């Protein structure tokens, strides 16, 4: 929402690219309904009160709510796929409910983000996450972290494990099903997705030493860019993540 502190009955202006999309692309006019979100959990039902030019409208809020964050929280560590599959991976994971996404420079990644390219790549992923959040009517936009090396991923695994969560590495040779590896009432899950060439054995051993567990998602071998979305769908059914209501 343009004004995160606005309450029901207030009028808020929507301008810039968002206003242009609403007025010019969607052709919204007075009386049309729309949903507004601040990207951090607040969402509102609203109606267009008036339009002012091709890129600005004023909406009146009818109902405002704070959508609870899903539990367990799921952070996806995504090995860099080849472009444009990186943005596709972020799009699908966002629509499927990822709470945060960490780009990972795995040893077998073909794609690389050297130097300044790392921030440009992160910015592209953040833009993909914002657009996918709007498309799926999410109240929360997933955080896109800075590019992580394998050592940083091991540190994340250790931190999640120390807080009572679980770290899971999707691996085609794993014998433990995803469902069997989920601890009861874990506050957070770290979901590690390898590159198209698979997770390097040394990386897998390092992750296991830090507390991660290799798991099998199913009998099929999925692309790196689609695996997170499929896993998040399974987690929605296997955990309480989908047991919440929102305005959307």
PDB file of C-alpha atoms in Angstrom:
ATOM      1  CA  UNK A   1       0.000   0.000   0.000  1.00  0.00           C
ATOM      2  CA  UNK A   2       1.256   3.520  -0.657  1.00  0.00           C
ATOM      3  CA  UNK A   3       0.614   4.384   3.025  1.00  0.00           C
ATOM      4  CA  UNK A   4       1.418   1.365   5.252  1.00  0.00           C
ATOM      5  CA  UNK A   5      -0.292   3.039   8.226  1.00  0.00           C
ATOM      6  CA  UNK A   6      -3.613   3.723   6.481  1.00  0.00           C
ATOM      7  CA  UNK A   7      -6.794   2.283   8.007  1.00  0.00           C
ATOM      8  CA  UNK A   8     -10.203   1.381   6.611  1.00  0.00           C
ATOM      9  CA  UNK A   9     -11.985   4.461   5.284  1.00  0.00           C
ATOM     10  CA  UNK A  10      -8.805   6.262   4.327  1.00  0.00           C
ATOM     11  CA  UNK A  11      -8.046   7.357   0.801  1.00  0.00           C
ATOM     12  CA  UNK A  12      -4.647   6.579  -0.701  1.00  0.00           C
ATOM     13  CA  UNK A  13      -3.047   7.575  -3.992  1.00  0.00           C
ATOM     14  CA  UNK A  14      -1.454   5.096  -6.350  1.00  0.00           C
ATOM     15  CA  UNK A  15       0.969   6.708  -8.777  1.00  0.00           C
ATOM     16  CA  UNK A  16       4.041   5.964 -10.896  1.00  0.00           C
ATOM     17  CA  UNK A  17       4.431   2.542 -12.568  1.00  0.00           C
ATOM     18  CA  UNK A  18       1.803   0.941 -10.300  1.00  0.00           C
ATOM     19  CA  UNK A  19      -0.690   3.707 -11.018  1.00  0.00           C
ATOM     20  CA  UNK A  20       0.027   3.477 -14.748  1.00  0.00           C
ATOM     21  CA  UNK A  21      -0.528  -0.275 -14.719  1.00  0.00           C
ATOM     22  CA  UNK A  22      -3.843   0.140 -12.889  1.00  0.00           C
ATOM     23  CA  UNK A  23      -5.187   3.006 -15.007  1.00  0.00           C
ATOM     24  CA  UNK A  24      -3.678   2.423 -18.446  1.00  0.00           C
ATOM     25  CA  UNK A  25      -3.145  -1.351 -18.609  1.00  0.00           C
ATOM     26  CA  UNK A  26      -5.968  -2.675 -16.441  1.00  0.00           C
ATOM     27  CA  UNK A  27      -8.189   0.326 -17.256  1.00  0.00           C
ATOM     28  CA  UNK A  28      -9.563   0.596 -13.743  1.00  0.00           C
ATOM     29  CA  UNK A  29     -12.096   3.355 -13.136  1.00  0.00           C
ATOM     30  CA  UNK A  30     -14.266   4.750 -10.376  1.00  0.00           C
ATOM     31  CA  UNK A  31     -15.979   1.982  -8.419  1.00  0.00           C
ATOM     32  CA  UNK A  32     -13.685  -0.835  -9.555  1.00  0.00           C
ATOM     33  CA  UNK A  33     -12.326  -3.093  -6.828  1.00  0.00           C
ATOM     34  CA  UNK A  34      -8.642  -3.768  -6.241  1.00  0.00           C
ATOM     35  CA  UNK A  35      -6.300  -5.255  -3.663  1.00  0.00           C
ATOM     36  CA  UNK A  36      -3.399  -3.250  -2.276  1.00  0.00           C
ATOM     37  CA  UNK A  37      -0.452  -4.664  -0.323  1.00  0.00           C
ATOM     38  CA  UNK A  38       2.680  -3.188   1.202  1.00  0.00           C
ATOM     39  CA  UNK A  39       4.823  -6.269   0.510  1.00  0.00           C
ATOM     40  CA  UNK A  40       5.421  -6.825   4.227  1.00  0.00           C
ATOM     41  CA  UNK A  41       2.117  -8.414   5.266  1.00  0.00           C
ATOM     42  CA  UNK A  42      -0.516  -5.650   5.225  1.00  0.00           C
ATOM     43  CA  UNK A  43      -3.213  -6.036   2.600  1.00  0.00           C
ATOM     44  CA  UNK A  44      -6.371  -4.062   1.884  1.00  0.00           C
ATOM     45  CA  UNK A  45      -9.535  -4.360  -0.132  1.00  0.00           C
ATOM     46  CA  UNK A  46     -10.195  -1.052  -1.841  1.00  0.00           C
ATOM     47  CA  UNK A  47     -12.288   0.628  -4.503  1.00  0.00           C
ATOM     48  CA  UNK A  48     -11.188   3.249  -6.998  1.00  0.00           C
ATOM     49  CA  UNK A  49     -12.565   6.632  -5.952  1.00  0.00           C
ATOM     50  CA  UNK A  50     -11.185   8.582  -8.914  1.00  0.00           C
ATOM     51  CA  UNK A  51      -8.476   8.564 -11.565  1.00  0.00           C
ATOM     52  CA  UNK A  52      -6.214  11.506 -12.320  1.00  0.00           C
ATOM     53  CA  UNK A  53      -4.405  11.077 -15.609  1.00  0.00           C
ATOM     54  CA  UNK A  54      -2.852   7.967 -17.128  1.00  0.00           C
ATOM     55  CA  UNK A  55      -0.702   7.043 -14.128  1.00  0.00           C
ATOM     56  CA  UNK A  56      -2.536   8.023 -10.952  1.00  0.00           C
ATOM     57  CA  UNK A  57      -5.633   6.946  -9.090  1.00  0.00           C
ATOM     58  CA  UNK A  58      -7.116   7.468  -5.645  1.00  0.00           C
ATOM     59  CA  UNK A  59      -8.550   4.447  -3.852  1.00  0.00           C
ATOM     60  CA  UNK A  60     -10.683   4.223  -0.714  1.00  0.00           C
ATOM     61  CA  UNK A  61      -9.766   1.405   1.647  1.00  0.00           C
ATOM     62  CA  UNK A  62     -12.696  -0.793   2.674  1.00  0.00           C
ATOM     63  CA  UNK A  63     -10.915  -3.418   4.786  1.00  0.00           C
ATOM     64  CA  UNK A  64      -7.341  -3.640   6.032  1.00  0.00           C
ATOM     65  CA  UNK A  65      -5.730  -6.734   7.549  1.00  0.00           C
ATOM     66  CA  UNK A  66      -2.335  -8.045   8.578  1.00  0.00           C
ATOM     67  CA  UNK A  67      -1.756 -11.382   6.894  1.00  0.00           C
ATOM     68  CA  UNK A  68       0.173 -13.718   9.200  1.00  0.00           C
ATOM     69  CA  UNK A  69       3.480 -15.028   7.944  1.00  0.00           C
ATOM     70  CA  UNK A  70       3.352 -18.733   7.071  1.00  0.00           C
ATOM     71  CA  UNK A  71       4.942 -21.206   9.435  1.00  0.00           C
ATOM     72  CA  UNK A  72       7.342 -22.816   9.048  1.00  0.00           C
ATOM     73  CA  UNK A  73       9.243 -20.082   7.260  1.00  0.00           C
ATOM     74  CA  UNK A  74      10.889 -21.432   4.102  1.00  0.00           C
ATOM     75  CA  UNK A  75      14.104 -19.994   2.702  1.00  0.00           C
ATOM     76  CA  UNK A  76      15.097 -21.307  -0.719  1.00  0.00           C
ATOM     77  CA  UNK A  77      18.806 -21.505  -1.509  1.00  0.00           C
ATOM     78  CA  UNK A  78      18.746 -21.535  -5.294  1.00  0.00           C
ATOM     79  CA  UNK A  79      21.844 -22.428  -7.322  1.00  0.00           C
ATOM     80  CA  UNK A  80      22.213 -20.010 -10.223  1.00  0.00           C
ATOM     81  CA  UNK A  81      20.446 -21.387 -13.322  1.00  0.00           C
ATOM     82  CA  UNK A  82      21.317 -20.202 -16.797  1.00  0.00           C
ATOM     83  CA  UNK A  83      19.509 -17.001 -17.795  1.00  0.00           C
ATOM     84  CA  UNK A  84      16.549 -16.572 -18.183  1.00  0.00           C
ATOM     85  CA  UNK A  85      15.794 -19.588 -15.997  1.00  0.00           C
ATOM     86  CA  UNK A  86      17.013 -17.712 -12.937  1.00  0.00           C
ATOM     87  CA  UNK A  87      14.117 -15.273 -13.115  1.00  0.00           C
ATOM     88  CA  UNK A  88      11.792 -18.198 -13.883  1.00  0.00           C
ATOM     89  CA  UNK A  89      12.973 -20.007 -10.736  1.00  0.00           C
ATOM     90  CA  UNK A  90      12.298 -16.887  -8.649  1.00  0.00           C
ATOM     91  CA  UNK A  91       8.904 -16.334 -10.282  1.00  0.00           C
ATOM     92  CA  UNK A  92       7.754 -19.889  -9.597  1.00  0.00           C
ATOM     93  CA  UNK A  93       9.158 -20.025  -6.059  1.00  0.00           C
ATOM     94  CA  UNK A  94       7.485 -16.718  -5.216  1.00  0.00           C
ATOM     95  CA  UNK A  95       4.118 -17.852  -6.545  1.00  0.00           C
ATOM     96  CA  UNK A  96       4.523 -21.077  -4.552  1.00  0.00           C
ATOM     97  CA  UNK A  97       5.145 -19.147  -1.322  1.00  0.00           C
ATOM     98  CA  UNK A  98       8.905 -18.858  -0.670  1.00  0.00           C
ATOM     99  CA  UNK A  99       9.605 -16.443   2.182  1.00  0.00           C
ATOM    100  CA  UNK A 100      13.190 -15.691   1.147  1.00  0.00           C
ATOM    101  CA  UNK A 101      15.465 -16.705  -1.717  1.00  0.00           C
ATOM    102  CA  UNK A 102      19.252 -16.920  -1.591  1.00  0.00           C
ATOM    103  CA  UNK A 103      21.136 -17.042  -4.918  1.00  0.00           C
ATOM    104  CA  UNK A 104      23.922 -19.598  -4.571  1.00  0.00           C
ATOM    105  CA  UNK A 105      27.134 -19.798  -6.622  1.00  0.00           C
ATOM    106  CA  UNK A 106      27.422 -23.580  -6.555  1.00  0.00           C
ATOM    107  CA  UNK A 107      30.540 -25.260  -7.908  1.00  0.00           C
ATOM    108  CA  UNK A 108      28.753 -26.784 -10.897  1.00  0.00           C
ATOM    109  CA  UNK A 109      26.798 -23.674 -11.886  1.00  0.00           C
ATOM    110  CA  UNK A 110      27.280 -22.654 -15.501  1.00  0.00           C
ATOM    111  CA  UNK A 111      25.932 -19.168 -14.791  1.00  0.00           C
ATOM    112  CA  UNK A 112      28.271 -16.856 -12.866  1.00  0.00           C
ATOM    113  CA  UNK A 113      27.776 -13.453 -11.237  1.00  0.00           C
ATOM    114  CA  UNK A 114      31.292 -12.007 -10.995  1.00  0.00           C
ATOM    115  CA  UNK A 115      31.932  -8.568  -9.514  1.00  0.00           C
ATOM    116  CA  UNK A 116      29.226  -5.976 -10.199  1.00  0.00           C
ATOM    117  CA  UNK A 117      27.127  -8.614 -11.971  1.00  0.00           C
ATOM    118  CA  UNK A 118      26.181 -10.016  -8.554  1.00  0.00           C
ATOM    119  CA  UNK A 119      24.177  -6.921  -7.607  1.00  0.00           C
ATOM    120  CA  UNK A 120      22.622  -6.663 -11.072  1.00  0.00           C
ATOM    121  CA  UNK A 121      21.591 -10.309 -10.851  1.00  0.00           C
ATOM    122  CA  UNK A 122      20.122  -9.811  -7.383  1.00  0.00           C
ATOM    123  CA  UNK A 123      18.183  -6.776  -8.626  1.00  0.00           C
ATOM    124  CA  UNK A 124      16.730  -8.807 -11.522  1.00  0.00           C
ATOM    125  CA  UNK A 125      15.659 -11.539  -9.103  1.00  0.00           C
ATOM    126  CA  UNK A 126      14.116  -8.949  -6.767  1.00  0.00           C
ATOM    127  CA  UNK A 127      12.122  -7.471  -9.665  1.00  0.00           C
ATOM    128  CA  UNK A 128      10.933 -10.953 -10.662  1.00  0.00           C
ATOM    129  CA  UNK A 129       9.862 -11.597  -7.061  1.00  0.00           C
ATOM    130  CA  UNK A 130       7.872  -8.343  -6.891  1.00  0.00           C
ATOM    131  CA  UNK A 131       6.035  -9.067 -10.135  1.00  0.00           C
ATOM    132  CA  UNK A 132       5.290 -12.662  -9.138  1.00  0.00           C
ATOM    133  CA  UNK A 133       4.008 -11.507  -5.735  1.00  0.00           C
ATOM    134  CA  UNK A 134       1.558  -9.156  -7.461  1.00  0.00           C
ATOM    135  CA  UNK A 135       0.486 -11.848  -9.908  1.00  0.00           C
ATOM    136  CA  UNK A 136      -0.210 -14.325  -7.097  1.00  0.00           C
ATOM    137  CA  UNK A 137      -1.792 -11.669  -4.826  1.00  0.00           C
ATOM    138  CA  UNK A 138       0.728 -12.176  -2.087  1.00  0.00           C
ATOM    139  CA  UNK A 139       0.809  -9.747   0.818  1.00  0.00           C
ATOM    140  CA  UNK A 140       4.518 -10.423   1.317  1.00  0.00           C
ATOM    141  CA  UNK A 141       7.306 -10.138  -1.237  1.00  0.00           C
ATOM    142  CA  UNK A 142      10.128 -12.604  -0.557  1.00  0.00           C
ATOM    143  CA  UNK A 143      13.475 -11.137   0.354  1.00  0.00           C
ATOM    144  CA  UNK A 144      16.225 -11.753  -2.213  1.00  0.00           C
ATOM    145  CA  UNK A 145      19.535 -12.099  -0.393  1.00  0.00           C
ATOM    146  CA  UNK A 146      22.991 -11.259  -1.705  1.00  0.00           C
ATOM    147  CA  UNK A 147      24.849 -13.889  -3.691  1.00  0.00           C
ATOM    148  CA  UNK A 148      26.125 -16.619  -1.366  1.00  0.00           C
ATOM    149  CA  UNK A 149      29.069 -18.936  -1.756  1.00  0.00           C
ATOM    150  CA  UNK A 150      29.055 -22.489  -0.456  1.00  0.00           C
ATOM    151  CA  UNK A 151      30.694 -21.485   2.846  1.00  0.00           C
ATOM    152  CA  UNK A 152      27.913 -18.949   3.461  1.00  0.00           C
ATOM    153  CA  UNK A 153      25.284 -21.623   2.762  1.00  0.00           C
ATOM    154  CA  UNK A 154      26.932 -23.895   5.342  1.00  0.00           C
ATOM    155  CA  UNK A 155      26.697 -21.046   7.854  1.00  0.00           C
ATOM    156  CA  UNK A 156      22.990 -20.651   7.104  1.00  0.00           C
ATOM    157  CA  UNK A 157      22.465 -24.377   7.626  1.00  0.00           C
ATOM    158  CA  UNK A 158      24.165 -24.244  11.011  1.00  0.00           C
ATOM    159  CA  UNK A 159      22.125 -21.193  12.070  1.00  0.00           C
ATOM    160  CA  UNK A 160      18.803 -22.763  11.063  1.00  0.00           C
ATOM    161  CA  UNK A 161      19.673 -25.999  12.829  1.00  0.00           C
ATOM    162  CA  UNK A 162      20.723 -24.120  15.985  1.00  0.00           C
ATOM    163  CA  UNK A 163      17.312 -22.388  16.019  1.00  0.00           C
ATOM    164  CA  UNK A 164      15.454 -25.710  15.859  1.00  0.00           C
ATOM    165  CA  UNK A 165      14.774 -25.728  12.133  1.00  0.00           C
ATOM    166  CA  UNK A 166      15.797 -28.110   9.388  1.00  0.00           C
ATOM    167  CA  UNK A 167      17.950 -27.842   6.271  1.00  0.00           C
ATOM    168  CA  UNK A 168      17.061 -30.082   3.339  1.00  0.00           C
ATOM    169  CA  UNK A 169      19.049 -30.654   0.152  1.00  0.00           C
ATOM    170  CA  UNK A 170      16.993 -31.874  -2.789  1.00  0.00           C
ATOM    171  CA  UNK A 171      19.069 -34.637  -4.335  1.00  0.00           C
ATOM    172  CA  UNK A 172      18.146 -37.195  -6.971  1.00  0.00           C
ATOM    173  CA  UNK A 173      20.154 -39.959  -5.248  1.00  0.00           C
ATOM    174  CA  UNK A 174      18.666 -39.407  -1.787  1.00  0.00           C
ATOM    175  CA  UNK A 175      16.675 -42.260  -0.293  1.00  0.00           C
ATOM    176  CA  UNK A 176      14.792 -40.294   2.373  1.00  0.00           C
ATOM    177  CA  UNK A 177      11.501 -38.807   1.114  1.00  0.00           C
ATOM    178  CA  UNK A 178      10.859 -35.130   1.818  1.00  0.00           C
ATOM    179  CA  UNK A 179       7.853 -35.969   3.990  1.00  0.00           C
ATOM    180  CA  UNK A 180       9.890 -38.269   6.232  1.00  0.00           C
ATOM    181  CA  UNK A 181      12.556 -35.624   6.859  1.00  0.00           C
ATOM    182  CA  UNK A 182      10.266 -32.888   8.166  1.00  0.00           C
ATOM    183  CA  UNK A 183      10.612 -32.331  11.932  1.00  0.00           C
ATOM    184  CA  UNK A 184       7.466 -31.568  13.911  1.00  0.00           C
ATOM    185  CA  UNK A 185       6.787 -27.865  14.501  1.00  0.00           C
ATOM    186  CA  UNK A 186      10.046 -26.637  12.966  1.00  0.00           C
ATOM    187  CA  UNK A 187      10.094 -22.809  12.896  1.00  0.00           C
ATOM    188  CA  UNK A 188      12.096 -22.634   9.681  1.00  0.00           C
ATOM    189  CA  UNK A 189      13.104 -24.799   6.757  1.00  0.00           C
ATOM    190  CA  UNK A 190      16.094 -24.189   4.523  1.00  0.00           C
ATOM    191  CA  UNK A 191      15.503 -25.732   1.101  1.00  0.00           C
ATOM    192  CA  UNK A 192      18.680 -26.147  -0.967  1.00  0.00           C
ATOM    193  CA  UNK A 193      18.330 -26.513  -4.745  1.00  0.00           C
ATOM    194  CA  UNK A 194      21.411 -27.535  -6.717  1.00  0.00           C
ATOM    195  CA  UNK A 195      22.388 -26.574 -10.278  1.00  0.00           C
ATOM    196  CA  UNK A 196      21.488 -28.529 -13.409  1.00  0.00           C
ATOM    197  CA  UNK A 197      24.698 -30.532 -13.031  1.00  0.00           C
ATOM    198  CA  UNK A 198      23.794 -31.535  -9.483  1.00  0.00           C
ATOM    199  CA  UNK A 199      25.298 -30.707  -6.105  1.00  0.00           C
ATOM    200  CA  UNK A 200      29.025 -31.436  -5.995  1.00  0.00           C
ATOM    201  CA  UNK A 201      29.930 -34.312  -3.651  1.00  0.00           C
ATOM    202  CA  UNK A 202      32.249 -32.111  -1.592  1.00  0.00           C
ATOM    203  CA  UNK A 203      29.474 -29.535  -1.221  1.00  0.00           C
ATOM    204  CA  UNK A 204      27.003 -32.243  -0.223  1.00  0.00           C
ATOM    205  CA  UNK A 205      29.403 -33.588   2.407  1.00  0.00           C
ATOM    206  CA  UNK A 206      29.972 -30.087   3.774  1.00  0.00           C
ATOM    207  CA  UNK A 207      26.250 -29.443   3.987  1.00  0.00           C
ATOM    208  CA  UNK A 208      25.685 -32.759   5.763  1.00  0.00           C
ATOM    209  CA  UNK A 209      28.442 -31.924   8.244  1.00  0.00           C
ATOM    210  CA  UNK A 210      26.687 -28.612   8.976  1.00  0.00           C
ATOM    211  CA  UNK A 211      23.411 -30.444   9.649  1.00  0.00           C
ATOM    212  CA  UNK A 212      21.609 -30.610   6.302  1.00  0.00           C
ATOM    213  CA  UNK A 213      19.842 -33.743   5.125  1.00  0.00           C
ATOM    214  CA  UNK A 214      19.593 -34.945   1.497  1.00  0.00           C
ATOM    215  CA  UNK A 215      15.987 -35.702   0.548  1.00  0.00           C
ATOM    216  CA  UNK A 216      14.118 -36.997  -2.492  1.00  0.00           C
ATOM    217  CA  UNK A 217      11.183 -34.935  -3.736  1.00  0.00           C
ATOM    218  CA  UNK A 218       9.762 -37.670  -5.935  1.00  0.00           C
ATOM    219  CA  UNK A 219      10.620 -40.197  -8.633  1.00  0.00           C
ATOM    220  CA  UNK A 220      11.117 -37.596 -11.369  1.00  0.00           C
ATOM    221  CA  UNK A 221      14.272 -35.541 -11.856  1.00  0.00           C
ATOM    222  CA  UNK A 222      13.264 -31.884 -11.958  1.00  0.00           C
ATOM    223  CA  UNK A 223      15.013 -28.917 -13.482  1.00  0.00           C
ATOM    224  CA  UNK A 224      16.819 -26.655 -11.044  1.00  0.00           C
ATOM    225  CA  UNK A 225      14.469 -23.813 -11.979  1.00  0.00           C
ATOM    226  CA  UNK A 226      11.273 -25.731 -11.122  1.00  0.00           C
ATOM    227  CA  UNK A 227      12.336 -27.870  -8.147  1.00  0.00           C
ATOM    228  CA  UNK A 228      11.745 -25.200  -5.483  1.00  0.00           C
ATOM    229  CA  UNK A 229       8.177 -24.540  -6.623  1.00  0.00           C
ATOM    230  CA  UNK A 230       7.320 -28.256  -6.576  1.00  0.00           C
ATOM    231  CA  UNK A 231       8.878 -28.670  -3.135  1.00  0.00           C
ATOM    232  CA  UNK A 232       7.017 -25.632  -1.787  1.00  0.00           C
ATOM    233  CA  UNK A 233       3.755 -27.090  -3.029  1.00  0.00           C
ATOM    234  CA  UNK A 234       4.518 -30.315  -1.172  1.00  0.00           C
ATOM    235  CA  UNK A 235       5.405 -28.354   1.971  1.00  0.00           C
ATOM    236  CA  UNK A 236       2.123 -26.474   1.759  1.00  0.00           C
ATOM    237  CA  UNK A 237       0.275 -29.776   2.028  1.00  0.00           C
ATOM    238  CA  UNK A 238       2.632 -31.401   4.556  1.00  0.00           C
ATOM    239  CA  UNK A 239       2.910 -28.493   7.001  1.00  0.00           C
ATOM    240  CA  UNK A 240       0.526 -25.796   8.343  1.00  0.00           C
ATOM    241  CA  UNK A 241       1.790 -23.241   5.786  1.00  0.00           C
ATOM    242  CA  UNK A 242      -1.522 -23.193   3.925  1.00  0.00           C
ATOM    243  CA  UNK A 243      -3.646 -23.150   7.089  1.00  0.00           C
ATOM    244  CA  UNK A 244      -4.215 -19.417   7.156  1.00  0.00           C
ATOM    245  CA  UNK A 245      -6.745 -17.022   5.695  1.00  0.00           C
ATOM    246  CA  UNK A 246      -6.146 -13.688   4.031  1.00  0.00           C
ATOM    247  CA  UNK A 247      -8.112 -11.033   2.181  1.00  0.00           C
ATOM    248  CA  UNK A 248      -6.900 -12.373  -1.181  1.00  0.00           C
TER     249      UNK A 248
END
